[in-house]
Amino acid sequence: MDLNNANLRALKRKADEEHEATQSPKRIKALDQKVINKIAAGEIIIAPMHALKELIENAVDAGSKSLEITVKDGGLKLLQITDNGHGIHRGDLPILCERFTTSKLKEFNDLSSIATYGFRGEALASISHIAHLTITTKTADSSCAWRAHYADGKLVPTKPGQSAEPRPAAGRGGTQITVEDLFYNVPQRQKAFKSHSEEYAKILDVVGRYAVHCDGVAFACKKHGESSMGIAVSLNATITDRIRQIHGSAVANELIPLDVSNEQWGFKANGLASNANYHVKKTTILLFINHRAVESSAFRSAIQRTYAAFLPKGGHPFLYLSLEIDPWRVDVNVHPTKREVNFLNEDDIIELICDVIRAKLSEIDTSRTFMTQTLLSSTKPPPPNLIAQAPDSSKMKPSARIAENNLVRTDPSLRKITSMLTTSRSTQPLSGSELVYEKDDDRCHLQIRLNSVRSLRAAVRESMHGSLTEVFASHTYVGLVDTVRRLAAIQSGVKLYLADYAMVCNEYFYQIGLTDFGNFGVMRFSNPLGIRPLVAIGAEIEAQRSPSTIDLSRAAELVTQQLITRRNMLLEYFAMEITEEGLLCSLPLLVKGYMPSLSKLPTFLLRLGPCVEWHREKECFESFLTELASFYTPEQIPNNVDTGREKRVESEEPEACASEEGASERRRQLSYALEHILFPAFRSRLVACKGLLNGVVEVADLKGLYRVFERC
C-alpha cells in the first residue's frame, strides 16, 4: 500500500502539534533571578554532605581549632556546625549570603595563587536559596554575638513585622551556622534521597576525611539528641591516631610513611599508605591537593595497579596523601563542588608517587606472614628467613573452606616451571659492547606542550580496553613459549593466556615514546657509526626481501641527507644525535636494561626516510614513534635445535639471527628481558588498547579444567 507524504505526516502528528509548528519560534527570555539562583544552588549543593563540606572548609579557613557538627535526619532537617574561628564582622552580615561575595579573592589572577579552600563566595548563598539559614557569630573585638536569618541570599526577619537587621545575642567566639529544612523548596531533590542513615554515613565520610587531614583541629560529629559521637578527634591527635579513631586499628597498625618531592614538577607529597599485610574489599583513598579534598579516577586506577602486584586478588589498599603543588600549576575552578582539579604534568606526578609506593612495598614485602604447607622438593629451596612459622592450629579459628578450583599459587619465589628444565648456561641479562648508557642528572626536563603530542596521548587513552588493561596490570609471567611466533604465557587470576609479545611490546614502546617525548634517556655508541653504510645495508636487505627497479643507492643517499637535515629535531625530541658528517652517535633509550637488536638498525634508519611524514607535525611524531617502536620490538629468533639432528627454522625477517650460536645467545637474552624487564614494565605502565585483543588469547581456565577432569 502506497502512502504519500501528507498522509504520513498526518499519521504521526496531532492537529494541535501541526498548528503549533506553523507558528513562529518562541522568543528567548532572561530567566528570573530566583530561578537562576535555585539552578546554581542545585549544582553546588547536591546533597547534605556537600553543604557540610563547604561549611567545614569555611570554618578551617577562618582559623578554627575546634569544630562541632550536629545532624538530624541525615542533614535534611538540621545541619549545624559550630567553630571557634575569627568570626564575621557585624558590617559584613548584610551581604554575607549574596552570590560572589568573598574575602579570599579580589581579582581573577588571584586564582593562580589561591591558598584557601573557598574562593567563589557561592556556598552560603546557595544554601540560603534552598534552606532556612541562621548564622550566629562573634569576633574577638565584639562585646556580643550577632544573629542573622537569611532567605534567598538576603536578610529576613525572624517573625513577620520585625526588623531583618542582625540582632545581638549571647554566644562564644567564632561562628555557628544552622541549616534547617534543606531542599524544602525543591521536592524532587528531597524525594531522591533514599534514607537518612545513608546520608548520615556520607556526612561521616566527609567529616572523617577532613578530620584526618586537618592536623591541629578537633572534630566532633553526632546525631541530634544523642550523646554518643559518630566521630570524635582531639586537638593534639597525630595523623596516625586520627586514622586509628576513624578507620580502625587494623589499618593504623599497617601504615608506611610516604614522602615525595620533585622541584622539576613543582610538587611535594606526604602521607600514609597501607602495606602488603592489609587489604580490604574496597579501595580507600583520602586525596588532598593543596589541602582540598578531591577525587581523581586516574590516581585511583594507578594506585590500584600498583598494589595489584602485592595484594591478593580482590584485596584493596588504604591511602592518605596530601599533595602540595605550586598554585600556578593548578586550576581549581573546574567543578561546581570543587571536588576535581586540573594540574600540569598529572601523569608524571602520579607515576613518581606510584614508584615510591612500589619501592616502599618491595622493601617490606618480606615481612608478610603466611601459613605454609609441604610443597614439591625444589632444586633451590627458599631461604629459611622468608618462611614464617605456622601458627598453632589449636588456637586458630575455623574458617570457611575455599574451593580447590579457586586456589592459585603464583608466588615465583617458591618454585617456577622453568626450574624443572635443565639449561646448559644460566640466563643472563642483555648486554651490548657497542653501547653505553649516558646519565645526566643535570639535564633540564623538557616541558612538552605541543597539541600534537597531547592529541596522540589522548587517542591512546580513548582506545584503552579496561578488562585487558586489568589483565596485564595483575598478571604473573609464566614463561617464553615460542620465539618464532613470538608467544609468551601469562596468568591472570585463574586464567592462562598466550600473548603475542611482539604486538604488546610494539604498543608499549609506542606509548613510552609518547610519555617520555622530548625526555628520552640516551644510549651512546662508544664508536659513532656512519649512517650512509648503514642505510646502504638496509637497502640491500630491502632488495632481498622485495626486488624492485628503484635505484636503491640513490634512495639510500636521499634518506641519509634527510636524516642529516633533520638532525636538530631528532636530537631535541628523540635523543638521536647525528653529526653533520653523517655519523650516528646515540639512540633513544626507552627501557633501561633492554637492548634492541642492532641487526635491525639498518632497516630502521632506511625506513625513517619514506615511512615518516616529515612535513606535518602530528603525523611526523606518530610515524617516527611507530618506526622506533618497531625497532625496539624483539625480533623473531629460531627455536632451539633438537639434540642429535639439525632442524633449521627460517625467520620471516632477513635480519633475524642466522647462526645457531648467535641465536641461542640472543634467545637467552630475550628470555631474561621478557621475564625481568618487559613484562614487569607492562604490569605497571601499559595501557592495553583494543587493538591488542587480537594478540592475547585465553588458553585455559582453572575452573573449566576442573570440570573437564571431573568427567574423566
Coordinates of C-alpha atoms in Angstrom, one line a residue, residues 6 210 253:
A6 CA 1.0 14.2 3.6
Y210 CA 38.9 16.4 56.9
N253 CA 49.0 -0.7 62.6

